[in-house]
GROMACS .gro file of C-alpha atoms in nm:
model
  205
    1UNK     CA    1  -0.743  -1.367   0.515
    2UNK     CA    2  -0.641  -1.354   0.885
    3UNK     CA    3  -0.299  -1.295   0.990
    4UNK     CA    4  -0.307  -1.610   1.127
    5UNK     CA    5  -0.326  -1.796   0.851
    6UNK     CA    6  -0.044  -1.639   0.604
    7UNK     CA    7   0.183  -1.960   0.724
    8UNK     CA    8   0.081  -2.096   0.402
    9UNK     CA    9   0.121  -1.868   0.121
   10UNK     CA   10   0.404  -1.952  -0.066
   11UNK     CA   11   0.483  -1.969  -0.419
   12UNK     CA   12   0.715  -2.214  -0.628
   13UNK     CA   13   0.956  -2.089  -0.862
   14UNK     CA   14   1.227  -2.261  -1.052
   15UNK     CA   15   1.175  -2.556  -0.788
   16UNK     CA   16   1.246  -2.274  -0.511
   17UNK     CA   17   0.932  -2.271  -0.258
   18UNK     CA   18   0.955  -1.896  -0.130
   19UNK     CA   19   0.777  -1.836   0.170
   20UNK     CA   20   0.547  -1.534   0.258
   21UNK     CA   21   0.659  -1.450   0.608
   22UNK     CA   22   1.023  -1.494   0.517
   23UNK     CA   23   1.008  -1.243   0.266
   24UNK     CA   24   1.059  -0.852   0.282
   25UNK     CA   25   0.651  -0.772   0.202
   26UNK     CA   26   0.586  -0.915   0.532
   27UNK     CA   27   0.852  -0.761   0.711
   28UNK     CA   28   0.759  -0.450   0.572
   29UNK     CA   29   0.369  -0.562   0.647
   30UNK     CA   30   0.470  -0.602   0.961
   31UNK     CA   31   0.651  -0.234   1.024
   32UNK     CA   32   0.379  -0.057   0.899
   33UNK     CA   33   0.138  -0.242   1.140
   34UNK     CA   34   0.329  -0.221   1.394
   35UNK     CA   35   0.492   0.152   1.393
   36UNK     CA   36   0.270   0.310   1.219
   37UNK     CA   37  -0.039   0.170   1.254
   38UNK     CA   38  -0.035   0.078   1.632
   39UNK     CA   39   0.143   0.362   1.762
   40UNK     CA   40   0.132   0.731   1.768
   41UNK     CA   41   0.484   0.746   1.683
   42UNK     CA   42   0.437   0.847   1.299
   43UNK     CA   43   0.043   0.950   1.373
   44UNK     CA   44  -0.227   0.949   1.599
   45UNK     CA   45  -0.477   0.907   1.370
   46UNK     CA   46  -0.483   0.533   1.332
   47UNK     CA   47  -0.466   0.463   1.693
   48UNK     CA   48  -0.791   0.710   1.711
   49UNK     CA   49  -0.943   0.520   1.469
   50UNK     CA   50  -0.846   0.201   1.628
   51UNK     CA   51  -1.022   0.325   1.962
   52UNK     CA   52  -1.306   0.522   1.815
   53UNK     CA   53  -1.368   0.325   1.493
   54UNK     CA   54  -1.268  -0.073   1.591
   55UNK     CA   55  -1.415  -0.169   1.204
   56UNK     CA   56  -1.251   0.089   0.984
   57UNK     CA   57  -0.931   0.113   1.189
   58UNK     CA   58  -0.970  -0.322   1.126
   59UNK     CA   59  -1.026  -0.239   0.730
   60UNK     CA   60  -0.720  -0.065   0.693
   61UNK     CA   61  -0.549  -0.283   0.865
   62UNK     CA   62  -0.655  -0.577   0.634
   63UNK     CA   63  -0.608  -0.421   0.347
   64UNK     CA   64  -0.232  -0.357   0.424
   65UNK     CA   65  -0.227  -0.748   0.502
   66UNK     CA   66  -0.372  -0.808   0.169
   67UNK     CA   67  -0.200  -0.555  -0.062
   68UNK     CA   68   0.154  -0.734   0.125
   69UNK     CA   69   0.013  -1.031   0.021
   70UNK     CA   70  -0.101  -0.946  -0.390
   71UNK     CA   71   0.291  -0.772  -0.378
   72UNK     CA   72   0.440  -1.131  -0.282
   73UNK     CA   73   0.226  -1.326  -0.513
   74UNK     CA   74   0.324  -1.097  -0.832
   75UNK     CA   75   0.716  -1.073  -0.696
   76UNK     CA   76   0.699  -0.702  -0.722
   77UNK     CA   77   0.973  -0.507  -0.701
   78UNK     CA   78   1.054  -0.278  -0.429
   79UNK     CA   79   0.950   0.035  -0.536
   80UNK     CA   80   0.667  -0.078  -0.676
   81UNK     CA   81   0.540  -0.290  -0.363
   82UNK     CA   82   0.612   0.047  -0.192
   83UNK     CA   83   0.333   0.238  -0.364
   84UNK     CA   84   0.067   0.019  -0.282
   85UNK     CA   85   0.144  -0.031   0.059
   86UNK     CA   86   0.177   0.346   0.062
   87UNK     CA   87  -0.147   0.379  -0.105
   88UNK     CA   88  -0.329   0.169   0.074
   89UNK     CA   89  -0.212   0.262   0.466
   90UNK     CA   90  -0.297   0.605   0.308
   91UNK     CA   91  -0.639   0.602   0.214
   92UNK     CA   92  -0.731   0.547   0.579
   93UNK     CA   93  -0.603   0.889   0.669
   94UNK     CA   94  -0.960   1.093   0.497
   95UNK     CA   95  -1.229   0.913   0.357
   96UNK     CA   96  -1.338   1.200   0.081
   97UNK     CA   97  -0.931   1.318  -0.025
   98UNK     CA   98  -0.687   1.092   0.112
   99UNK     CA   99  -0.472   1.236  -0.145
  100UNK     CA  100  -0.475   1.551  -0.018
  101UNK     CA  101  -0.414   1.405   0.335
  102UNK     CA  102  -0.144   1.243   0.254
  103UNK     CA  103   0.031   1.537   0.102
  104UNK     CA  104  -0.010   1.747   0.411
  105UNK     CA  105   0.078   1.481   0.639
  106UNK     CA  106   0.408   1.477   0.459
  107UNK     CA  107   0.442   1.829   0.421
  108UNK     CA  108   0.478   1.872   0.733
  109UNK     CA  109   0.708   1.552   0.853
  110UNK     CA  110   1.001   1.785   0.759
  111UNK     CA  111   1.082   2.136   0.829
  112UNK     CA  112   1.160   2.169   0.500
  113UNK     CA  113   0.763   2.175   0.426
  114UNK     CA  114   0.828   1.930   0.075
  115UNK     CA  115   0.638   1.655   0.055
  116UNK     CA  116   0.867   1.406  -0.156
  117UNK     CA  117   1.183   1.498   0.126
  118UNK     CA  118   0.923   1.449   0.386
  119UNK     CA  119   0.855   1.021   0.235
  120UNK     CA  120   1.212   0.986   0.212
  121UNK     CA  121   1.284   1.059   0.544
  122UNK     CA  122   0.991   0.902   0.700
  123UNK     CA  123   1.113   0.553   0.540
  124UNK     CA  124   1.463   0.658   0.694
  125UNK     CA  125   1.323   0.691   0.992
  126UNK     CA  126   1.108   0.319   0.935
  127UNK     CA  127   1.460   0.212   0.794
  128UNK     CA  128   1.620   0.184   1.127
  129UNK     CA  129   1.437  -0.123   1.187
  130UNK     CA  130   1.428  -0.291   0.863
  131UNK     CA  131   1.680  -0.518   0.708
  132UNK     CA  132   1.537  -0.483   0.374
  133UNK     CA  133   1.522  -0.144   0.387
  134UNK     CA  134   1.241   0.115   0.168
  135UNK     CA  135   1.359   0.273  -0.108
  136UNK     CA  136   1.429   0.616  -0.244
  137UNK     CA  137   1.128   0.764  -0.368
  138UNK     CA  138   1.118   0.992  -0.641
  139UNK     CA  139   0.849   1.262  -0.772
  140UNK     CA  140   0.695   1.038  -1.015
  141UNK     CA  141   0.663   0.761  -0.760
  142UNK     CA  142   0.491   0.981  -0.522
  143UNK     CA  143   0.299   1.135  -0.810
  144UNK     CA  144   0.199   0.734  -0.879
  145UNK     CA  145   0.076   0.737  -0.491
  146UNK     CA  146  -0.207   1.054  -0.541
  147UNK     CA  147  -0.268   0.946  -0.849
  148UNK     CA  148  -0.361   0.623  -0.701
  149UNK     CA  149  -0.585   0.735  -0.459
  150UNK     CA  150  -0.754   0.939  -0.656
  151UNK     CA  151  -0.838   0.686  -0.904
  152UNK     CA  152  -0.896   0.441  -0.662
  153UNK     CA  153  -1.256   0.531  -0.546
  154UNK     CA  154  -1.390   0.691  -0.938
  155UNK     CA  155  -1.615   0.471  -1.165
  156UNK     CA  156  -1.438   0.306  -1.408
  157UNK     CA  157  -1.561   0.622  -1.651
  158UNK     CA  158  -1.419   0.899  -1.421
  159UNK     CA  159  -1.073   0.683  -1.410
  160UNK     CA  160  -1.095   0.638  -1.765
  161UNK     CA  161  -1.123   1.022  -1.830
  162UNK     CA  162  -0.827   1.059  -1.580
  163UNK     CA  163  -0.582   0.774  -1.752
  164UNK     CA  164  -0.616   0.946  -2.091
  165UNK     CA  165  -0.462   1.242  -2.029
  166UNK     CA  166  -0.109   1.042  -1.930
  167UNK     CA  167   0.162   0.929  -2.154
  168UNK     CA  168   0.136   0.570  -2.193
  169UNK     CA  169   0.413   0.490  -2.030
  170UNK     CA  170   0.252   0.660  -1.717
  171UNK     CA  171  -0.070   0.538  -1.799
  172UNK     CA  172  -0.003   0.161  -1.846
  173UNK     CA  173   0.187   0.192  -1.498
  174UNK     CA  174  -0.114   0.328  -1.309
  175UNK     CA  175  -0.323   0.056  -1.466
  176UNK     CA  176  -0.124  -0.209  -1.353
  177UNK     CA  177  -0.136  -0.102  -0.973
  178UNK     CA  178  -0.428   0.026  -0.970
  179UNK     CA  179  -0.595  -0.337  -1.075
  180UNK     CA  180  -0.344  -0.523  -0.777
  181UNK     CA  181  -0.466  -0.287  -0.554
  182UNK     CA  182  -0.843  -0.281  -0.620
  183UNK     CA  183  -0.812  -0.676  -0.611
  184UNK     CA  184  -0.642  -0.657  -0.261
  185UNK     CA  185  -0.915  -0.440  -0.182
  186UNK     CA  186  -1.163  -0.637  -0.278
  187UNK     CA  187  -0.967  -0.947  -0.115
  188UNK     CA  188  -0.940  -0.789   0.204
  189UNK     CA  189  -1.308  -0.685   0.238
  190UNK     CA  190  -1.475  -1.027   0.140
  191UNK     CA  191  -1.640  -0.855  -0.142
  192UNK     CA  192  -1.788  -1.003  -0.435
  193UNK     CA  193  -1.690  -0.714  -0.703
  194UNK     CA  194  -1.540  -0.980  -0.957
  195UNK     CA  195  -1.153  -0.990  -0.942
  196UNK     CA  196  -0.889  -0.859  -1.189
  197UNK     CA  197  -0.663  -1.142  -1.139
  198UNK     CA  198  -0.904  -1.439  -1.065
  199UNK     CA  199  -0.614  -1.683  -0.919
  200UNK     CA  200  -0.546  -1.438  -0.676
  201UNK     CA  201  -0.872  -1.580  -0.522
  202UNK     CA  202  -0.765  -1.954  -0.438
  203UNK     CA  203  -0.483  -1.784  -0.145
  204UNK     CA  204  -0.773  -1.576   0.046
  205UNK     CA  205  -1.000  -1.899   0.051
   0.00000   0.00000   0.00000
């Protein structure tokens, strides 16, 4: 799925037709991309990439485009759509612990050195240009993020072990973003790893 092409992804709901790029997942596509992504403003590391790695910086990128995309299709809710956006523009920052990448680069986005107060003020910060703005993240939600990408890249044993230990609650959570996510992966990189959600397929064609 190019960019240019998301003109026609909509979906029709109580004979309402809602529209892709009139809705807040591509706004909020579109302020990652663009301040986060393209700039140096939050990090340098994507415009590195994007100089010394074209393909992987491109990767990321796509996968952004495409978990926006799975979040519109399922109507998530905001927090929700939040964490795998999150998660995915993440998982660009270190290849072998993203994880752990993530928590230092938000570590150190406050003085405070606190991860969780360092999310909440970076999506103040993205805030200021957003009329549907991010929401207020809490521990668990940012537990939800690692936990993600950890999971993310384990065999399906390995995640299994991992998903046991939570309460179910937790558990059934995880499981349900995990399998949007590794679909929007697998979307966004043309793979052929068979899809969670088949129907998902027909709006990448």
């Amino acid at each position: 799925m190019l960019e240019k092409d998301v003109n026609t992804i909509h979906l029709i709901t109580n004979n309402h037709t809602l529209t892709y790029t009139n809705s807040f997942y591509y706004n909020w596509y579109k302020t990652l991309q663009g301040n986060l992504l393209q700039t140096n403003g939050f990090t340098p590391q994507f415009v590195r990439l994007q100089k010394n790695a074209p393909e992987t910086y491109k990767k990321i990128e796509q996968r952004l485009l495409a978990v926006s995309i799975v979040a519109f299709l399922k109507q998530l809710d905001s927090t929700d759509s939040f964490l795998l956006l999150t998660t995915s523009w993440s998982s660009g920052l270190d290849r072998q612990q993203p994880e752990k990448a993530l928590e230092k680069y938000l570590t150190s986005y406050t003085i405070q050195d606190n991860d969780l107060r360092g999310i909440n003020q970076m999506n103040a910060d993205l805030n200021q240009v957003l009329i549907q703005h991010f929401p207020m993240i809490r521990k668990q939600d940012l537990r939800l993020i690692y936990r993600l990408l950890e999971l993310q890249p384990l065999s399906k044993t390995d995640r299994t072990n991992i998903l046991t230990k939570l309460n179910e609650r937790a558990a059934a959570r995880t499981i349900k973003l995990l399998s949007l996510l590794q679909d929007a992966f697998t979307l966004a990189d043309a793979s052929e790893q068979v899809l969670n959600d088949p129907t998902l397929a027909e709006y990448f064609a």
